[in-house]
mmCIF file of C-alpha atoms in Angstrom:
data_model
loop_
_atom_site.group_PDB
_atom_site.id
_atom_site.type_symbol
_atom_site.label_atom_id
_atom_site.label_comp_id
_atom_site.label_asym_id
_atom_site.label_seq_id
_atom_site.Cartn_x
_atom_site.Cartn_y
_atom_site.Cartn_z
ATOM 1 C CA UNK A 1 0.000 0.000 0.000
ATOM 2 C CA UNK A 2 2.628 2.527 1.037
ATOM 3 C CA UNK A 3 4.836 1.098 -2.469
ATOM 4 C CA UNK A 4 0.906 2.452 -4.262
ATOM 5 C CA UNK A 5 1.150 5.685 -2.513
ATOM 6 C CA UNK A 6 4.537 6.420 -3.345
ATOM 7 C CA UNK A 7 3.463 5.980 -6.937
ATOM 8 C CA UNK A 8 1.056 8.097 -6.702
ATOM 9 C CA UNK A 9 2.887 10.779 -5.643
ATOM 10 C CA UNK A 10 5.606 10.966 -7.855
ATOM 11 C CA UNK A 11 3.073 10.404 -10.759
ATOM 12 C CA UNK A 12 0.960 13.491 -9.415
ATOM 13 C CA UNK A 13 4.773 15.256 -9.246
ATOM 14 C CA UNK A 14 5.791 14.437 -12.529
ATOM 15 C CA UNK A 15 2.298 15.953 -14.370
ATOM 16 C CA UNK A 16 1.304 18.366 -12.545
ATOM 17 C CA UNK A 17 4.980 20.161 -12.804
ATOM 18 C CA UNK A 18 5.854 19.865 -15.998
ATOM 19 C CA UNK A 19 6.735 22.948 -16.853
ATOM 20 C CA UNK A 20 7.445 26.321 -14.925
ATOM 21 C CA UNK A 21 7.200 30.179 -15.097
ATOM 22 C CA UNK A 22 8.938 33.577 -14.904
ATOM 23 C CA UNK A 23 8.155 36.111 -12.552
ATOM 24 C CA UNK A 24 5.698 39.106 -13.408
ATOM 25 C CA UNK A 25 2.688 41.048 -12.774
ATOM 26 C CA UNK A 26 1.282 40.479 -16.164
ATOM 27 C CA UNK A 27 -1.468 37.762 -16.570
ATOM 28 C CA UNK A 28 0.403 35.654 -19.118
ATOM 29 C CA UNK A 29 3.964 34.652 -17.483
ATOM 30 C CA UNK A 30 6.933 33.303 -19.582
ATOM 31 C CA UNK A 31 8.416 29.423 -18.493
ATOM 32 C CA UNK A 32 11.336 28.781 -16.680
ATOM 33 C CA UNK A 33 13.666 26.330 -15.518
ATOM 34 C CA UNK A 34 11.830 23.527 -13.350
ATOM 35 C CA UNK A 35 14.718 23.376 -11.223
ATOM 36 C CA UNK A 36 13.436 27.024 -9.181
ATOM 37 C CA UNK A 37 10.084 25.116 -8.004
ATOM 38 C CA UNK A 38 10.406 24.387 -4.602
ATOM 39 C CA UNK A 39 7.097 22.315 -4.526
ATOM 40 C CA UNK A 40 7.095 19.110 -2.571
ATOM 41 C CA UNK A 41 4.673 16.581 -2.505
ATOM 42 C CA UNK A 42 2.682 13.936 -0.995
ATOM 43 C CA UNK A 43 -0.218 12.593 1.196
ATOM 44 C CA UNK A 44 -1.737 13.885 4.157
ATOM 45 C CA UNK A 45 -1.660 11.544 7.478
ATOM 46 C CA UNK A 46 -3.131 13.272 10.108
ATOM 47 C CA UNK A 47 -3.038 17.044 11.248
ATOM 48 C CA UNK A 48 -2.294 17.662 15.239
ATOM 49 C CA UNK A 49 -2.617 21.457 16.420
ATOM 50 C CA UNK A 50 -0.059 22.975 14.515
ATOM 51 C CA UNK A 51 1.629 20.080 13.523
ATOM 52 C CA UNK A 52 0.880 18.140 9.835
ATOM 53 C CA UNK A 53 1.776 14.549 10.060
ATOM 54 C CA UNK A 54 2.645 13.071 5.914
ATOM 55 C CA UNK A 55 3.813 10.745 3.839
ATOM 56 C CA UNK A 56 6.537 12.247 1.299
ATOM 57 C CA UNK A 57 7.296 11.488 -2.093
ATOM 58 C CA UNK A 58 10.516 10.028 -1.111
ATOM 59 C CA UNK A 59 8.403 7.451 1.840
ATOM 60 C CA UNK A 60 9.518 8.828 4.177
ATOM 61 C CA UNK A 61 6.364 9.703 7.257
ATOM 62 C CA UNK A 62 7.134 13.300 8.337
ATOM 63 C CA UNK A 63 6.086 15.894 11.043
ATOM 64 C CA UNK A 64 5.744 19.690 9.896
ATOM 65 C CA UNK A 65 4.523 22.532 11.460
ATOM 66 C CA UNK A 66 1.781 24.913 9.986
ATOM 67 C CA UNK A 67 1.321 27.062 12.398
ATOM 68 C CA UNK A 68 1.914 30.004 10.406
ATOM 69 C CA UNK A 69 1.052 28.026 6.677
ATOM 70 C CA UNK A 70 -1.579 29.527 3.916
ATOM 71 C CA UNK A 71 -3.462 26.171 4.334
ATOM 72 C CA UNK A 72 -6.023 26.238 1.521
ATOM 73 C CA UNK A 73 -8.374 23.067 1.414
ATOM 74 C CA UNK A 74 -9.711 20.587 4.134
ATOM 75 C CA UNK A 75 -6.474 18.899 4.276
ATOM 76 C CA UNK A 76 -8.367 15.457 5.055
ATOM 77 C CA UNK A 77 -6.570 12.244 5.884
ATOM 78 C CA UNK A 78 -5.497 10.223 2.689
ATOM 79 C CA UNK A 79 -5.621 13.238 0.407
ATOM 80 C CA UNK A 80 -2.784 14.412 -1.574
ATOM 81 C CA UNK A 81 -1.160 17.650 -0.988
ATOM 82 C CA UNK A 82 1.342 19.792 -2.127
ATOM 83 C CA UNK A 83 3.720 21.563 0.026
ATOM 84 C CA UNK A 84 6.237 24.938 -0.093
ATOM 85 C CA UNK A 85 8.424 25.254 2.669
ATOM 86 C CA UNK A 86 9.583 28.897 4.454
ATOM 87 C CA UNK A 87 13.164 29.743 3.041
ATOM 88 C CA UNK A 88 15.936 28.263 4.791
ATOM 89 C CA UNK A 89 13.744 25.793 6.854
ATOM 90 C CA UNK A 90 12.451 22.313 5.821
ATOM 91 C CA UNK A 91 10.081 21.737 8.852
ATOM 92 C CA UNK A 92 8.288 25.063 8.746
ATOM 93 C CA UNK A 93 5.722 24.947 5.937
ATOM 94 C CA UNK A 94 4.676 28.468 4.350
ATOM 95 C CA UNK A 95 2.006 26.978 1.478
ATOM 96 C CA UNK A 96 0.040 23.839 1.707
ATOM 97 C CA UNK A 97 -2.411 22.786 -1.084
ATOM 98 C CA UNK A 98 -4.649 19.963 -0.757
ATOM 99 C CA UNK A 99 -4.928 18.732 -4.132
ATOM 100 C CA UNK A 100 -7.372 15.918 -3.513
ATOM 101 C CA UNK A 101 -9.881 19.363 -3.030
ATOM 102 C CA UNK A 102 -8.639 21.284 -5.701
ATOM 103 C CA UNK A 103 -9.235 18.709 -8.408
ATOM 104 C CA UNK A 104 -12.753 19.066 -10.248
ATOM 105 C CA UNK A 105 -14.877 20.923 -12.375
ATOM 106 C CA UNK A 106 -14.823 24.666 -11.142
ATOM 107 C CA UNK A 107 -17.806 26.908 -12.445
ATOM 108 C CA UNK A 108 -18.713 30.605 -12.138
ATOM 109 C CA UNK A 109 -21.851 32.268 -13.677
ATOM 110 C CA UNK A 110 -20.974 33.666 -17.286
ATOM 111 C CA UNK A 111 -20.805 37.099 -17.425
ATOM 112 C CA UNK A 112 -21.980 37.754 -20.246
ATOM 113 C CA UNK A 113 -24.775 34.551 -21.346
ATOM 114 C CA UNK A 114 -26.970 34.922 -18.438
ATOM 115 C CA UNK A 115 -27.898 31.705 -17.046
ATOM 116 C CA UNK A 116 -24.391 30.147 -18.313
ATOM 117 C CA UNK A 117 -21.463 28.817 -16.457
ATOM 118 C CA UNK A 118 -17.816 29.355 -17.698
ATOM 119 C CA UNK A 119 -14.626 27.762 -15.710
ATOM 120 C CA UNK A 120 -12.126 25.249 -15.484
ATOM 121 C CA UNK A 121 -11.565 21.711 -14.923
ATOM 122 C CA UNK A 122 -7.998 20.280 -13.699
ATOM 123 C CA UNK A 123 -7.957 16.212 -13.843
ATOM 124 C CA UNK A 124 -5.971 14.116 -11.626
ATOM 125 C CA UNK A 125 -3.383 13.259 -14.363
ATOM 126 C CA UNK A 126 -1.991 17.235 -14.804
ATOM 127 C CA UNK A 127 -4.898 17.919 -18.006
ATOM 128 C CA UNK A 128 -6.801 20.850 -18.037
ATOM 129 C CA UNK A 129 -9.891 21.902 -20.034
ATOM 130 C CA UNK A 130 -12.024 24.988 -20.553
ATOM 131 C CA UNK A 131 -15.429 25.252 -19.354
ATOM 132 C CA UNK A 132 -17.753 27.586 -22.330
ATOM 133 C CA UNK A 133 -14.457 29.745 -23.057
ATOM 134 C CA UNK A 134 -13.488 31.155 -26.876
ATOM 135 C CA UNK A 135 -10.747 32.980 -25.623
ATOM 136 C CA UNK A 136 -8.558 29.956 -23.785
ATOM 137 C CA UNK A 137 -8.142 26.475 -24.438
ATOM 138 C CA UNK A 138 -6.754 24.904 -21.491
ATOM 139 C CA UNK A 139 -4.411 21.742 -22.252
ATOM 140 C CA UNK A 140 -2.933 21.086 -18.737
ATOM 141 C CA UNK A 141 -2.188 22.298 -15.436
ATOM 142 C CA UNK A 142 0.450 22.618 -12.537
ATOM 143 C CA UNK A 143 1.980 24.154 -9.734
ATOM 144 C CA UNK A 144 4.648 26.464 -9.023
ATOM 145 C CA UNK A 145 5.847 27.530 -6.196
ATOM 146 C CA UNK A 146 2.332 27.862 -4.240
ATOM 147 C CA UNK A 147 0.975 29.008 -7.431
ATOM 148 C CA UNK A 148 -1.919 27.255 -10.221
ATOM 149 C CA UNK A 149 -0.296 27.544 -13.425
ATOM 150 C CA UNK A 150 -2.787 26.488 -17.010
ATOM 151 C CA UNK A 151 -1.540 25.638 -19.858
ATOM 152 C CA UNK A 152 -3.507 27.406 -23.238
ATOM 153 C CA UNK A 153 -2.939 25.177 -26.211
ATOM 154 C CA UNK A 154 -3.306 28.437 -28.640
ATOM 155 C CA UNK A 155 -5.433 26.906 -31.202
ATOM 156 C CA UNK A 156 -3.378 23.503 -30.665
ATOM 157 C CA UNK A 157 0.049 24.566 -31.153
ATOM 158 C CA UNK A 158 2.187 24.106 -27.883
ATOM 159 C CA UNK A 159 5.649 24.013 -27.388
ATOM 160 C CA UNK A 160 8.389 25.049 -24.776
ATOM 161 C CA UNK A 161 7.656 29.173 -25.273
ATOM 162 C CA UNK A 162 4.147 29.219 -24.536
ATOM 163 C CA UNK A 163 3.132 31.374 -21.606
ATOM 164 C CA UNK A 164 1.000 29.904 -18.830
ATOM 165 C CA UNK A 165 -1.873 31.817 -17.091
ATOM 166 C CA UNK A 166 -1.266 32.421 -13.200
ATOM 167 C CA UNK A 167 -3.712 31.788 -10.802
ATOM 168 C CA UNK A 168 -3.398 32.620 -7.249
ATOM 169 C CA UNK A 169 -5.335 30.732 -5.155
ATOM 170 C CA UNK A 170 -6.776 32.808 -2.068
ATOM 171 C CA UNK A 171 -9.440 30.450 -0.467
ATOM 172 C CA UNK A 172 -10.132 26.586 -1.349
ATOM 173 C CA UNK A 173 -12.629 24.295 -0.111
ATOM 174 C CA UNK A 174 -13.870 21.463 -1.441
ATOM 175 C CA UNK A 175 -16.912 22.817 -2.724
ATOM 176 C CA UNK A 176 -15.512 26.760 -3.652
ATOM 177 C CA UNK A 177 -12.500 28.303 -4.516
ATOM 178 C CA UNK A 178 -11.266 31.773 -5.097
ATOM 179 C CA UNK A 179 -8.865 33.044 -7.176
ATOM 180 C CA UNK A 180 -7.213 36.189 -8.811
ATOM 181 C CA UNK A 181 -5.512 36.023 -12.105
ATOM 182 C CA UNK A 182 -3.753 39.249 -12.294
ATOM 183 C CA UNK A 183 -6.645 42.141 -11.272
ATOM 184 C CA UNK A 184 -9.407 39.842 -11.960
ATOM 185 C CA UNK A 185 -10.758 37.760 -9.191
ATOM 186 C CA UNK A 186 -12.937 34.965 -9.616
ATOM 187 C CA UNK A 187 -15.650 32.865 -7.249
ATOM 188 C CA UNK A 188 -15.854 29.200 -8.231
ATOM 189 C CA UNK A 189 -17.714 26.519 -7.146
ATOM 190 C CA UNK A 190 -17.556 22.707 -7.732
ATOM 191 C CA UNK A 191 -19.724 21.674 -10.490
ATOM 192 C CA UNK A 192 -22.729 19.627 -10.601
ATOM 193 C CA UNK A 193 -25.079 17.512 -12.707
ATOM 194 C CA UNK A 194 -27.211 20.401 -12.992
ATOM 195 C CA UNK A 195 -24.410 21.968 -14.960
ATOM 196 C CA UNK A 196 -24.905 19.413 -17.706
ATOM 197 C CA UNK A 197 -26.899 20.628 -20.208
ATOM 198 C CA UNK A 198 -25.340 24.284 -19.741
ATOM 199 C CA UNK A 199 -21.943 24.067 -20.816
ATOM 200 C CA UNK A 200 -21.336 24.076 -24.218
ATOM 201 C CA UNK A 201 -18.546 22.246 -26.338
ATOM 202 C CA UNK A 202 -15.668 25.059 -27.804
ATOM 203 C CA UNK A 203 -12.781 22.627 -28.009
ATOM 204 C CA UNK A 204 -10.475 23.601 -30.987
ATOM 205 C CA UNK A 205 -12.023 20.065 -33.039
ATOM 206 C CA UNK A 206 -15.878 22.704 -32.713
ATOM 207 C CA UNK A 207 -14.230 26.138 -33.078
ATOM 208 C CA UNK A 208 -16.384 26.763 -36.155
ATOM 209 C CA UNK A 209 -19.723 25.182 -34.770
ATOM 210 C CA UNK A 210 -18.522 27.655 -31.438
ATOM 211 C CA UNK A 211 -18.903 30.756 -33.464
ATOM 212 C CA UNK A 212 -22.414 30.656 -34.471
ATOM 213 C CA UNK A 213 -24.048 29.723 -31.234
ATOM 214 C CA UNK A 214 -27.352 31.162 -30.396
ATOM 215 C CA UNK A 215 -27.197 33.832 -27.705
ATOM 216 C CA UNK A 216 -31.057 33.059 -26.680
ATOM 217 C CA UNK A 217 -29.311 29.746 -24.662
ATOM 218 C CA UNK A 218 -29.169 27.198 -27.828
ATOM 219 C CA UNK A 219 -26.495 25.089 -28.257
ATOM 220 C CA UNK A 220 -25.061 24.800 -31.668
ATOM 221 C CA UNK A 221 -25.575 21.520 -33.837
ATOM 222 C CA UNK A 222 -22.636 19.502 -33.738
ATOM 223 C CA UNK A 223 -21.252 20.736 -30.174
ATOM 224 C CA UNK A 224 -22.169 17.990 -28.443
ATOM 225 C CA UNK A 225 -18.945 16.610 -26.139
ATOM 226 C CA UNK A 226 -17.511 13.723 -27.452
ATOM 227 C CA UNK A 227 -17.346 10.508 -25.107
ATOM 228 C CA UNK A 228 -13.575 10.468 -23.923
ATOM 229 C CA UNK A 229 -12.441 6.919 -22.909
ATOM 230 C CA UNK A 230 -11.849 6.039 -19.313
ATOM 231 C CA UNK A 231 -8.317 6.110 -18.806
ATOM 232 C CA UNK A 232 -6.620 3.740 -16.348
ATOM 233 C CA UNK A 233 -5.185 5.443 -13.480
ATOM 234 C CA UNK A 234 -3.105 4.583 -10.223
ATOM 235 C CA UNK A 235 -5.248 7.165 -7.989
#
């Protein structure tokens, strides 16, 4: 079981840090080197007072303290986390992310098609998709440095100088989550089945069917989702 959970974790490590990105207050941010992500990861134990009991990436069953951590999701036993520790110390932890809550569907009401959701949805395996967007299509996802990093495929080109999108996250549940991406801030929630038969197909494959949608709530023909096959995973 433990050999399974160390599996896990590196997998998790390995796609959801693929890439990395350069500093800036701009919304788009260049990649960098992976080496300057100080992310570790691995699954949550138990949490005592202050104290954050884990299981690393390496095996190894640690005790950190989180006293003064940015501890953003329920950070329940068995989930998967992600860790940044303060500089200089690796038993005081300054970021915590439970990734177990921050995978999902995340929805927010369209701005501009009343009664429509747009969002994002980050899969266990590091992919990303877009929720009703014509602007982004998300390929993949990933975290630096206590930061949610997307991957846009620009109309399905992407290679080694595409810029990433950088969300900070300010509040995570595992039903909500808030975030700002440069000036904008956005209120998600989880997604339901009631979101269904509101969110509309604008993958690159139904850019042209995307276009001529009808703004009274009608999805265009031909934008159905296509039926992806299951994929086998070790989570």
């Amino acid at each position: 079981m433990k050999k399974l959970a160390i599996a896990a974790i590196a997998f998790l490590t390995l796609s959801a840090c693929k890439k990395n990105e350069d500093s800036g207050s701009t919304e788009k941010m260049q990649i960098i080197s992976a080496e300057t992500d100080s992310t570790r990861y691995g699954i949550v134990i138990r949490i005592d007072g202050d104290s954050l009991k884990w299981l690393s990436e390496y095996g190894d069953t640690l005790w950190s303290n989180i006293r003064s951590a940015e501890v953003l999701g329920s950070m329940s036993a068995d989930h998967r986390l992600a860790l940044l520790f303060q500089q200089g110390s690796n038993h005081s932890v300054k970021n915590a992310i439970d990734l177990t809550d921050l995978v999902g569907r995340w929805v927010e009401p369209d701005p501009v098609d009343e009664g429509m959701v747009q969002g994002i949805e980050l899969e266990e395996v590091g992919t990303a998709n877009s929720i009703n967007s014509r602007s982004n299509h998300y390929v993949s996802w990933r975290l630096y440095n206590g930061k949610l990093l997307l991957v846009d495929s620009y109309e399905g080109i992407i290679d080694d100088n595409v810029p990433e999108d950088t969300l900070r996250i300010l509040r995570l549940t595992a039903d909500s989550m808030s975030v700002t991406i440069g000036s904008n801030k956005h209120f998600y929630r989880k997604s339901n089945s009631a979101d269904e038969d509101i969110i509309r197909d604008y993958s690159i494959e139904n850019l042209a069917e995307s276009d001529a949608f009808d703004p009274e709530g009608e999805a265009p023909q031909g934008s159905d989702e296509q039926e992806i096959p299951e994929i086998d995973r070790i989570f």
